[in-house]
Amino acid sequence: MIIVKDLSVERLNKKIFENINLSLTSGNITILKGKNGSGKTTLLKTILNIIEPSVGSIYWKGKLLKKNLYDFYSHITYIADKTSSLTKLTVKDNISIWSKIFLSNINNSQIETALKTLKLEDHLNQKVGTLSFGEIKKLEFLRLIIENKKVWFLDEPLSNLDEYSIELIKQTFEDHVAKEGSIIFSSHQNPGIYVTEEINL
Amino acid sequence: MKFLTKITFFFYREYKLNLSGVQDILTNIIFFFVSIFIFIFSIGPDKETISLIGIGILWTLLLLSSTLSLRKFYQDDFENGNLLIIHLNGFSYGFIAILKTLSHFIFVQIPFLLSIPIACILLNISNEKLIYVFTSFTIGSLILSCLGSISSSMNLMNQRNYLLGSVIVMIFSVPIIIFSVGIINLEENFYSLTNILFGILLIVFAINPWASGLCLKLSLENN
């Protein structure tokens, strides 16, 4: 589905990374590993066409990504390392906005089940700003279920999570891959998640 | 059809956000009225003088109150990554700029427009002039929203000096004030001046998606 060829990014005359090659097909998980500042987020954003690469090309379904951009966007979910939840609104409002704006076909009972699994069901009427960082992070993952897209781009999905949540993420990854989905995520370390490709930056 | 539904729900999101921050809009309106009172107290009780400069005061305060809300135009959505998510949801940067401008007009400027009749009473502006005031303010505030969009998106790349955006809006709003005040004071030229004001609106409305879209793209790229 996604092929990245000889990708290099330079910012302010400083090389962030160079000659990155990767391919992401259905049922695959790719991990981007590296220290802080090694360019993991930059690589994710470059593949998402947010940052212009200095050299290299990205293909989606065999076509150049730029020529097929909005089809690509209609198949992906991106979760950044910082929260995108609207902190002034309640958990319920955020879920309602996401469901509407992403034209989600997920029903209420599926959302309720996901909330219970994430142990967020008691916080439904609480403002997001009052939740702990880990809880906000878990709420962010609810977007994966609401958007229900094939390809997931996750920036540091495992940071600030307890062991239970990490196990939950591992299980969610396995379920998604079993349904022919694919995942590309960045992380400092890999706590036992089965990956098909590892890119060291 | 899907795209139209997405646009509808974008405005639903904006409505929810503005409702949660309704105190900001109220503060702006309170600032508007308190400033009118300060002007009245500083000018004195002469009705004729107040009536003569009332329109100028209204426009100056509308401009100042509008610049107060500029910081919120893109900043929150930029900082929490929502701009990026909206873009990844299929909206181009330019289209996001158009939607945010319309949202600013609906949720920030219209409450001002609704409070204008009260301001007109306070400033001794006659009822006959109210239609001219409304026309000029409706077109003028939409122009201010477009200028606000451009300056706020530029400010995303310049996090150190927020006043710069307000200065840009003020400089570019000088011709708008000239023609808007003209509409109200020179009633016989109402149609010609309204056409000029409408022309300015079309120009800034056409430039806005390009200029703001480019600034949004660059600021997200460098974030």
mmCIF file of C-alpha atoms in Angstrom, chain A residues 11 45 48-52 69-70 73-74 76-78 80 82-89 93 96-98 100-103 127 140 143 147 149, chain B residues 2-3 5-6 9-10 12-13 16-17 20-21 24 72 76-82 84-93 217 220-223:
data_model
loop_
_atom_site.group_PDB
_atom_site.id
_atom_site.type_symbol
_atom_site.label_atom_id
_atom_site.label_comp_id
_atom_site.label_asym_id
_atom_site.label_seq_id
_atom_site.Cartn_x
_atom_site.Cartn_y
_atom_site.Cartn_z
ATOM 1 C CA ARG A 11 15.757 21.209 7.970
ATOM 2 C CA LYS A 45 4.794 13.653 9.120
ATOM 3 C CA LEU A 48 1.701 12.064 5.732
ATOM 4 C CA ASN A 49 2.793 14.828 3.310
ATOM 5 C CA ILE A 50 2.875 17.444 6.065
ATOM 6 C CA ILE A 51 6.625 17.945 5.722
ATOM 7 C CA GLU A 52 8.281 18.181 2.287
ATOM 8 C CA LEU A 69 -3.405 12.480 -1.468
ATOM 9 C CA TYR A 70 -7.057 12.681 -0.434
ATOM 10 C CA TYR A 73 -6.095 10.550 3.806
ATOM 11 C CA SER A 74 -9.441 8.759 3.604
ATOM 12 C CA ILE A 76 -5.551 6.692 7.515
ATOM 13 C CA THR A 77 -5.829 7.672 11.151
ATOM 14 C CA TYR A 78 -3.030 9.706 12.697
ATOM 15 C CA ALA A 80 0.082 12.455 17.470
ATOM 16 C CA LYS A 82 0.200 15.192 22.120
ATOM 17 C CA THR A 83 -3.504 15.180 22.817
ATOM 18 C CA SER A 84 -5.913 16.334 20.140
ATOM 19 C CA SER A 85 -8.934 16.043 22.426
ATOM 20 C CA LEU A 86 -10.661 19.342 23.100
ATOM 21 C CA THR A 87 -9.807 19.876 26.750
ATOM 22 C CA LYS A 88 -12.618 22.380 27.431
ATOM 23 C CA LEU A 89 -15.243 19.818 26.425
ATOM 24 C CA ASP A 93 -18.717 15.809 23.651
ATOM 25 C CA SER A 96 -19.754 12.973 19.713
ATOM 26 C CA ILE A 97 -17.694 15.465 17.673
ATOM 27 C CA TRP A 98 -15.287 12.781 16.433
ATOM 28 C CA LYS A 100 -19.799 13.197 13.479
ATOM 29 C CA ILE A 101 -16.770 14.801 11.866
ATOM 30 C CA PHE A 102 -15.297 11.446 10.777
ATOM 31 C CA LEU A 103 -18.744 10.216 9.621
ATOM 32 C CA LYS A 127 -14.063 17.640 31.067
ATOM 33 C CA GLU A 140 -7.139 9.442 22.043
ATOM 34 C CA ARG A 143 -10.381 7.700 17.730
ATOM 35 C CA GLU A 147 -12.524 6.452 12.547
ATOM 36 C CA LYS A 149 -9.591 3.223 9.010
ATOM 37 C CA LYS B 2 -20.251 13.173 2.445
ATOM 38 C CA PHE B 3 -18.190 16.338 2.079
ATOM 39 C CA THR B 5 -21.976 16.472 5.906
ATOM 40 C CA LYS B 6 -18.372 16.901 7.038
ATOM 41 C CA PHE B 9 -20.242 18.795 11.430
ATOM 42 C CA PHE B 10 -17.232 21.098 11.278
ATOM 43 C CA TYR B 12 -21.158 21.706 14.901
ATOM 44 C CA ARG B 13 -17.657 21.338 16.352
ATOM 45 C CA LYS B 16 -19.556 23.340 20.704
ATOM 46 C CA LEU B 17 -16.152 24.997 21.114
ATOM 47 C CA SER B 20 -17.710 26.192 25.931
ATOM 48 C CA GLY B 21 -15.841 29.498 25.574
ATOM 49 C CA ASP B 24 -14.713 34.967 25.954
ATOM 50 C CA LYS B 72 -8.034 32.272 19.393
ATOM 51 C CA ASP B 76 -5.847 26.468 20.015
ATOM 52 C CA ASP B 77 -6.454 24.152 17.056
ATOM 53 C CA PHE B 78 -2.831 24.538 16.000
ATOM 54 C CA GLU B 79 -1.412 23.752 19.440
ATOM 55 C CA ASN B 80 -3.572 20.689 20.113
ATOM 56 C CA GLY B 81 -3.032 19.268 16.618
ATOM 57 C CA ASN B 82 -6.658 19.642 15.524
ATOM 58 C CA LEU B 84 -3.686 18.698 11.270
ATOM 59 C CA ILE B 85 -6.483 16.257 12.027
ATOM 60 C CA ILE B 86 -9.016 18.401 10.157
ATOM 61 C CA HIS B 87 -6.613 18.518 7.205
ATOM 62 C CA LEU B 88 -6.141 14.736 7.305
ATOM 63 C CA ASN B 89 -9.935 14.444 7.343
ATOM 64 C CA GLY B 90 -9.947 15.693 3.758
ATOM 65 C CA PHE B 91 -10.002 19.501 4.016
ATOM 66 C CA SER B 92 -7.296 21.448 2.190
ATOM 67 C CA TYR B 93 -5.542 24.218 4.123
ATOM 68 C CA LYS B 217 0.844 24.758 5.677
ATOM 69 C CA LEU B 220 2.384 22.951 10.442
ATOM 70 C CA GLU B 221 5.476 21.980 8.465
ATOM 71 C CA ASN B 222 7.746 23.845 10.861
ATOM 72 C CA ASN B 223 5.910 22.822 14.032
#
